[in-house]
mmCIF file of N, CA and C in Angstrom:
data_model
loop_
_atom_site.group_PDB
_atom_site.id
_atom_site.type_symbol
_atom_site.label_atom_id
_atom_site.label_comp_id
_atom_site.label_asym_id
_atom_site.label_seq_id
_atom_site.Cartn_x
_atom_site.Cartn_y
_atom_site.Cartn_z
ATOM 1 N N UNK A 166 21.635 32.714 109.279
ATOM 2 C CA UNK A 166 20.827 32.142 110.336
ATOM 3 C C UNK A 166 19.357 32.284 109.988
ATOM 4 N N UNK A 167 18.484 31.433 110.124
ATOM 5 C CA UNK A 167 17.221 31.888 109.321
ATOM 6 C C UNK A 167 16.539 31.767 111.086
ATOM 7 N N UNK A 168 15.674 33.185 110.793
ATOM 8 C CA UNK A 168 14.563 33.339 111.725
ATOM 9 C C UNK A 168 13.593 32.621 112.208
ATOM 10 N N UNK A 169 12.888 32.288 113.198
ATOM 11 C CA UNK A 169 11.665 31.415 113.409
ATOM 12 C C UNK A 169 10.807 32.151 112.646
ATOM 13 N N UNK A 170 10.514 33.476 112.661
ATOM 14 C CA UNK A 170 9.171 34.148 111.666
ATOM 15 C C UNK A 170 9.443 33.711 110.322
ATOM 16 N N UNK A 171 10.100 33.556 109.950
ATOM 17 C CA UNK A 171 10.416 33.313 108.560
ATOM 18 C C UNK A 171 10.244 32.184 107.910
ATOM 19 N N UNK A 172 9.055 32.156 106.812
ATOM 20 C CA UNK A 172 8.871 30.683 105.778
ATOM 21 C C UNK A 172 10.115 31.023 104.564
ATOM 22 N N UNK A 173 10.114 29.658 104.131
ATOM 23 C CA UNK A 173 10.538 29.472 102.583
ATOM 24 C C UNK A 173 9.986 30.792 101.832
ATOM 25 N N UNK A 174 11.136 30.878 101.132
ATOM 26 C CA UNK A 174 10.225 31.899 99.896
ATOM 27 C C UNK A 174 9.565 30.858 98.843
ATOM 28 N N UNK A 175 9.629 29.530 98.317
ATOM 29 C CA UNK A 175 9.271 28.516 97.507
ATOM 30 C C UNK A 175 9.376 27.276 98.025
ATOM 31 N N UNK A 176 8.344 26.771 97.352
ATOM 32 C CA UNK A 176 8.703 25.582 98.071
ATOM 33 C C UNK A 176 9.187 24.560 97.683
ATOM 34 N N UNK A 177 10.146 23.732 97.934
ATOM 35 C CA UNK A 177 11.585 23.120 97.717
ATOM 36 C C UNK A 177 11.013 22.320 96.647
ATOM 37 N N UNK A 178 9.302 21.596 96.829
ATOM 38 C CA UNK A 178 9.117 20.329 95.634
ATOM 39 C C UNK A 178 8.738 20.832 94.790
ATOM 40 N N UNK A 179 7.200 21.926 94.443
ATOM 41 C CA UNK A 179 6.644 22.092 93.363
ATOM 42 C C UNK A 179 7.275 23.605 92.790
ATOM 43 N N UNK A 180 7.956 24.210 94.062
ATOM 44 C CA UNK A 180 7.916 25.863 93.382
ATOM 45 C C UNK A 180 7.283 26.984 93.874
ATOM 46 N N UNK A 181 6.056 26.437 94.429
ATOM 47 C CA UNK A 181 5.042 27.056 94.732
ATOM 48 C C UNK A 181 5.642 28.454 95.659
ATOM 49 N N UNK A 182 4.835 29.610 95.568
ATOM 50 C CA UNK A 182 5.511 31.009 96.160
ATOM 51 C C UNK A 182 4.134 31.305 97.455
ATOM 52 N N UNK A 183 5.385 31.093 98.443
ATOM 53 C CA UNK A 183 4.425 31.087 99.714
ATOM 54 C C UNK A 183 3.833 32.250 100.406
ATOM 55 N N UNK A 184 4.303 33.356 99.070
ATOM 56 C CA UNK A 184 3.769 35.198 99.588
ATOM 57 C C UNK A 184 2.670 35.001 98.531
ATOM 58 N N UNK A 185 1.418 34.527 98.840
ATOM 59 C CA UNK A 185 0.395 34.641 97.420
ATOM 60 C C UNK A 185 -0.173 36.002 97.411
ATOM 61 N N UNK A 186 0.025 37.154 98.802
ATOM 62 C CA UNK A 186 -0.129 38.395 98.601
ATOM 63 C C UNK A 186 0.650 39.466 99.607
ATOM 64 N N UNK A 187 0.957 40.266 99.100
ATOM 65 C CA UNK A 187 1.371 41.620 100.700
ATOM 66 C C UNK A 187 0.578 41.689 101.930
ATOM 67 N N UNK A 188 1.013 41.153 102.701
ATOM 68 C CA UNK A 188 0.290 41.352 104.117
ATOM 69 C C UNK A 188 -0.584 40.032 104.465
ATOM 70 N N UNK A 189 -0.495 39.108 103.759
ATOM 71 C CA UNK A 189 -0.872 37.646 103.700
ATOM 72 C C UNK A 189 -1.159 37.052 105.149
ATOM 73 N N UNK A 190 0.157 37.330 105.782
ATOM 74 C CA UNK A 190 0.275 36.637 107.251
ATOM 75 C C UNK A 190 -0.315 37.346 108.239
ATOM 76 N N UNK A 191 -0.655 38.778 107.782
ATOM 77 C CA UNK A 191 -0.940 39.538 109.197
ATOM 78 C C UNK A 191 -2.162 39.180 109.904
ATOM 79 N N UNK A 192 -3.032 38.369 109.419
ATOM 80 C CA UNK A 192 -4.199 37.558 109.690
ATOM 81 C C UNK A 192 -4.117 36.236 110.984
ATOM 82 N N UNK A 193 -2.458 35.673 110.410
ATOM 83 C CA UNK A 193 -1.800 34.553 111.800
ATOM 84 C C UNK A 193 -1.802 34.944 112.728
ATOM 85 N N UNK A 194 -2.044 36.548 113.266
ATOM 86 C CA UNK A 194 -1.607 36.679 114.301
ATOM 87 C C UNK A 194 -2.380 36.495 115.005
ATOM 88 N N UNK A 195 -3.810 36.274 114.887
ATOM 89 C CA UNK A 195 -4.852 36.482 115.600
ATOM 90 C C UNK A 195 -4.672 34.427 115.714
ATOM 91 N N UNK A 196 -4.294 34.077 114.921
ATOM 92 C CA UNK A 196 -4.021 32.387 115.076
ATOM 93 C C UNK A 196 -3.030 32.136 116.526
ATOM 94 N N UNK A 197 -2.031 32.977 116.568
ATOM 95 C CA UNK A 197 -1.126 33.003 117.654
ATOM 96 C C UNK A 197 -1.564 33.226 118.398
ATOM 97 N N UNK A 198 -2.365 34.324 118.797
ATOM 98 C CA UNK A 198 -3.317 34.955 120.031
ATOM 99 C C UNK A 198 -3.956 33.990 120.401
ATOM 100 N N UNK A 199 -4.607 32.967 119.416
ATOM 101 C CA UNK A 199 -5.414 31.578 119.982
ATOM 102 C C UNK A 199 -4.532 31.408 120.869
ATOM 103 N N UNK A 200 -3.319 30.678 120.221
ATOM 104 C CA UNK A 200 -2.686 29.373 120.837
ATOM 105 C C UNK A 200 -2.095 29.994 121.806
ATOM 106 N N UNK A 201 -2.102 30.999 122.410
ATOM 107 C CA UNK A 201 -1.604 31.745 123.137
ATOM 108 C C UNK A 201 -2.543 31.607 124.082
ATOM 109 N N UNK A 202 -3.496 32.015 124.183
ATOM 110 C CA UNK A 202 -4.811 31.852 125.312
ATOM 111 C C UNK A 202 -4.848 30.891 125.509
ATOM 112 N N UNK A 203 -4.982 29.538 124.605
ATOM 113 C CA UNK A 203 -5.169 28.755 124.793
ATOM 114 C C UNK A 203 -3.918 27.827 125.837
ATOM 115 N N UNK A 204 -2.669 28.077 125.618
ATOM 116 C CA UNK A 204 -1.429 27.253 126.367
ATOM 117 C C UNK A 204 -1.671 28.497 128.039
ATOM 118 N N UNK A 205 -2.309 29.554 127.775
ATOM 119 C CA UNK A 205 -2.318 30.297 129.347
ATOM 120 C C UNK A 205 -3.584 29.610 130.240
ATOM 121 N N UNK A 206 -4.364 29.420 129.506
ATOM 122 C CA UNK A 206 -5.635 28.748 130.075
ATOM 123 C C UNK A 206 -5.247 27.161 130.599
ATOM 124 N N UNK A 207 -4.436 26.382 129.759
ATOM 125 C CA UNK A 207 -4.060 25.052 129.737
ATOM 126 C C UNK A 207 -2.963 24.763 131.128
ATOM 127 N N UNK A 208 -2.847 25.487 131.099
ATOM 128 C CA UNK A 208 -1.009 26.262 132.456
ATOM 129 C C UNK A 208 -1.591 26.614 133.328
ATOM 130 N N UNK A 209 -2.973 27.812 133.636
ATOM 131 C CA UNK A 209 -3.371 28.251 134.325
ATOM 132 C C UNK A 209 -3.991 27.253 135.064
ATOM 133 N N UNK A 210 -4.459 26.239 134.629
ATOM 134 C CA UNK A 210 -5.749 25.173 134.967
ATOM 135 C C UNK A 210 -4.626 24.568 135.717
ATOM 136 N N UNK A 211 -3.760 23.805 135.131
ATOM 137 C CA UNK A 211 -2.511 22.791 135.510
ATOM 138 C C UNK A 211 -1.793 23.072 136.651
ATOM 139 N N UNK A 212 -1.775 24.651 136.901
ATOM 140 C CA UNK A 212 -1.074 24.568 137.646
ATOM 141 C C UNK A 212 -1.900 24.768 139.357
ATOM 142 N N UNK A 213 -3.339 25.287 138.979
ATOM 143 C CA UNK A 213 -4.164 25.429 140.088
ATOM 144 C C UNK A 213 -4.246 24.165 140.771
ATOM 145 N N UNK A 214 -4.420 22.984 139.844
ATOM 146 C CA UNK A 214 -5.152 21.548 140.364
ATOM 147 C C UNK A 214 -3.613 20.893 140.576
ATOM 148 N N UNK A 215 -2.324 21.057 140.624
ATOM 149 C CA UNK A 215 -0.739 20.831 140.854
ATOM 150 C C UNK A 215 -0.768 21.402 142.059
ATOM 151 N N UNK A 216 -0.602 22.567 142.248
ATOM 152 C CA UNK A 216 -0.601 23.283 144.056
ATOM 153 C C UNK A 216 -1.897 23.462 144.535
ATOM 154 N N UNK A 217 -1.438 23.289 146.117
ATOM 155 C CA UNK A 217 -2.454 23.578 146.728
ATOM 156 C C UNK A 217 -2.941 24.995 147.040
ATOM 157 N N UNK A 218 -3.423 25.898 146.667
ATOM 158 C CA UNK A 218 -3.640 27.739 147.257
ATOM 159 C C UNK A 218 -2.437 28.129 146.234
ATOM 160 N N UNK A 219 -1.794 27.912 145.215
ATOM 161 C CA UNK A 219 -0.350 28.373 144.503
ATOM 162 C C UNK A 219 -0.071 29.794 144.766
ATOM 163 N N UNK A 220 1.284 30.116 144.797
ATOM 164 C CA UNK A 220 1.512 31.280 144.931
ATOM 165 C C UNK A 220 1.625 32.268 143.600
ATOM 166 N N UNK A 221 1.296 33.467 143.672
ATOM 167 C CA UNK A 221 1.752 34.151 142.247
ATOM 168 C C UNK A 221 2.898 33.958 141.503
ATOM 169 N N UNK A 222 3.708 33.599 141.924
ATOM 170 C CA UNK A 222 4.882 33.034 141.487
ATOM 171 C C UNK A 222 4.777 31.660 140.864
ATOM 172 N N UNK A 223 4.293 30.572 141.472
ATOM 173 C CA UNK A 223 3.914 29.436 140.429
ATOM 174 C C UNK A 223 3.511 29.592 139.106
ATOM 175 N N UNK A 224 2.218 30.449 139.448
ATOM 176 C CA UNK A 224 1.663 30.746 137.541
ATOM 177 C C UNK A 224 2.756 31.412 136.543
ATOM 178 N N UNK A 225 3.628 32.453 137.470
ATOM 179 C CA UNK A 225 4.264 33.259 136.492
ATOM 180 C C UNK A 225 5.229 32.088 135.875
ATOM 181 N N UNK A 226 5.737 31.466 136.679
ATOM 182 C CA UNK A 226 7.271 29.819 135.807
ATOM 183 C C UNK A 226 5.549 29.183 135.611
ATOM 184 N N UNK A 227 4.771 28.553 136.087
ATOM 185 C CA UNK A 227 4.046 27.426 134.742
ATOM 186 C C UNK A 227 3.799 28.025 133.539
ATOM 187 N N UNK A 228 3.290 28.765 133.863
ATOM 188 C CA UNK A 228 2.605 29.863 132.635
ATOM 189 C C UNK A 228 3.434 30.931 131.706
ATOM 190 N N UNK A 229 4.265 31.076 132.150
ATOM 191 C CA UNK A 229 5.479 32.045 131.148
ATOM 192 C C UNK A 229 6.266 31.613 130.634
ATOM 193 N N UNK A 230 7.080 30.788 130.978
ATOM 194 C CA UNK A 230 8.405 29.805 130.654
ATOM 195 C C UNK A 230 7.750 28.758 129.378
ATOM 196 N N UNK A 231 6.432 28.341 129.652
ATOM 197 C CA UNK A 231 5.935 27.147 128.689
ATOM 198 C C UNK A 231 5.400 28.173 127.218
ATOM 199 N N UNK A 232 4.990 29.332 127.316
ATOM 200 C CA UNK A 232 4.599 30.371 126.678
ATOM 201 C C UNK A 232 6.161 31.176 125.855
ATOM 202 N N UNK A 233 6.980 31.216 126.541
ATOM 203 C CA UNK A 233 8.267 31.941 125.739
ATOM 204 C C UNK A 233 8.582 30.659 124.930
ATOM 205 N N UNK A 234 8.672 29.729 125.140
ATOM 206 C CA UNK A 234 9.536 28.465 124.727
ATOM 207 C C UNK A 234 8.638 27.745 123.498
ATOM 208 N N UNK A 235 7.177 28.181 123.680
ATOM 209 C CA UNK A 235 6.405 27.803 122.153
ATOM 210 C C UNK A 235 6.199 28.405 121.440
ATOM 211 N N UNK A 236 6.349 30.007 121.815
ATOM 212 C CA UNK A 236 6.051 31.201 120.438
ATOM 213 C C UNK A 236 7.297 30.763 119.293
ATOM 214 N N UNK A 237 8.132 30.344 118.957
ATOM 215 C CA UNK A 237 8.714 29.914 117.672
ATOM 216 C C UNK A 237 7.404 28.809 116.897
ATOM 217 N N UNK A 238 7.364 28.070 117.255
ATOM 218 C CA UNK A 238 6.223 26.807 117.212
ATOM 219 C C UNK A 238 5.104 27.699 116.758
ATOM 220 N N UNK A 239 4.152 28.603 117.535
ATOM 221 C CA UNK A 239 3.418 28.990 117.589
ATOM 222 C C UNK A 239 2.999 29.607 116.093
ATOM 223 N N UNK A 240 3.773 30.516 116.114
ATOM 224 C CA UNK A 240 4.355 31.537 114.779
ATOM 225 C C UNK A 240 3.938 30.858 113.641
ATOM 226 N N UNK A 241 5.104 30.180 113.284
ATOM 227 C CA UNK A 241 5.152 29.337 112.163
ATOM 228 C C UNK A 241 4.402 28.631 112.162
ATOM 229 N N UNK A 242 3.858 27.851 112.611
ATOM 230 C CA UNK A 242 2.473 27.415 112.633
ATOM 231 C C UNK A 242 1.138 28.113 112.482
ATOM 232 N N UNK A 243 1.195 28.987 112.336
ATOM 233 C CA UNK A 243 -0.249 30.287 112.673
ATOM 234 C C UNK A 243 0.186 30.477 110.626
ATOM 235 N N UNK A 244 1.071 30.175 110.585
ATOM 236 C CA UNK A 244 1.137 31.307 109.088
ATOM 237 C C UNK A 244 0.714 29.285 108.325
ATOM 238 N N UNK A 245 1.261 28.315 108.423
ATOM 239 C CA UNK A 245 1.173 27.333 108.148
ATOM 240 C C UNK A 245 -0.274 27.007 107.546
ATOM 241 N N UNK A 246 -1.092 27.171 109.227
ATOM 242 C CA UNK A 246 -2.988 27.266 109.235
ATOM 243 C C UNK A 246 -3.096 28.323 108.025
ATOM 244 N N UNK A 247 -2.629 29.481 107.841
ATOM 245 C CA UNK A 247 -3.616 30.477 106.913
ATOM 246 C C UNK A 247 -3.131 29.884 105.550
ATOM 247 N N UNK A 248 -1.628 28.989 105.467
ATOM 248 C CA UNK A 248 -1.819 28.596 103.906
ATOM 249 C C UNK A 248 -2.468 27.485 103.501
ATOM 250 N N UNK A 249 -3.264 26.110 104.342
ATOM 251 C CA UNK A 249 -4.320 25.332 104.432
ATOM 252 C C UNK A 249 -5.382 25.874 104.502
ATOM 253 N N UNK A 250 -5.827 26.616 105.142
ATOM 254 C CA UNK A 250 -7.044 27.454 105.402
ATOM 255 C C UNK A 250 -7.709 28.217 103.599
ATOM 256 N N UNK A 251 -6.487 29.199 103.150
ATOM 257 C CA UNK A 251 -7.276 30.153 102.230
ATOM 258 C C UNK A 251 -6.210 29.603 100.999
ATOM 259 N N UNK A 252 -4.948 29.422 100.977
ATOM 260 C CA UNK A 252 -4.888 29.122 99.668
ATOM 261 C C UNK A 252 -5.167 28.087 98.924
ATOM 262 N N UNK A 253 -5.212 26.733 99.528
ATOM 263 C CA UNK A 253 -5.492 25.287 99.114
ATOM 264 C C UNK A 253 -6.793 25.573 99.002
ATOM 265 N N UNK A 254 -7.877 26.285 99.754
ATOM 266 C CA UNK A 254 -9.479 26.318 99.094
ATOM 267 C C UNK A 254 -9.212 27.378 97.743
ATOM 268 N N UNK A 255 -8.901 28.325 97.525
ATOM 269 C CA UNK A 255 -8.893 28.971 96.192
ATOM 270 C C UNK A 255 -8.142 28.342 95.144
ATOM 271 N N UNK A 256 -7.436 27.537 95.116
ATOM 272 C CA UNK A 256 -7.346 26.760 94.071
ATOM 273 C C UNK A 256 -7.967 25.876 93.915
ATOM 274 N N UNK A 257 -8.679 24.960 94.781
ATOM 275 C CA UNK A 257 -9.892 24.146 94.625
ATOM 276 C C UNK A 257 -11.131 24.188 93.284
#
């Protein structure tokens, strides 16, 4: 069963090895933390201008449920950004 955290170890066309160092990814996380603020802020807004006075309970289902259901997405994507970001410029 392969994990959502988990990339390719190579990549299927050229080969290429997607660990270019130890601890490579631990940098995504702060990428996740974005998109993380960012989908609570996006939910938070949505759901104020959706109800009228909302109850604490609204934010917790707009805002939690849309937040559990994109951290796979999120993840893999955060490690995606740091291999566009730093390895495609050092081989440049």
């Amino acid at each position: 069963m392969h994990q959502f955290n988990e990339l390719n170890k190579h990549c299927p066309v050229c080969g290429y090895d997607f660990m270019p160092e130890p601890g490579f990814y631990q940098i995504s996380l702060f990428i996740t933390y974005a998109f993380g603020v960012a989908l609570f802020v996006f939910f938070g807004v949505l759901t104020y201008l959706i109800f009228d006075e909302p109850a604490l309970w609204h934010y917790y289902l707009m805002i939690f449920i849309p937040a559990l259901l994109s951290t796979p997405w999120s993840v893999r994507y955060s490690k995606a950004l740091m291999l566009y970001a730093f390895v495609w410029k050092a081989k440049a």
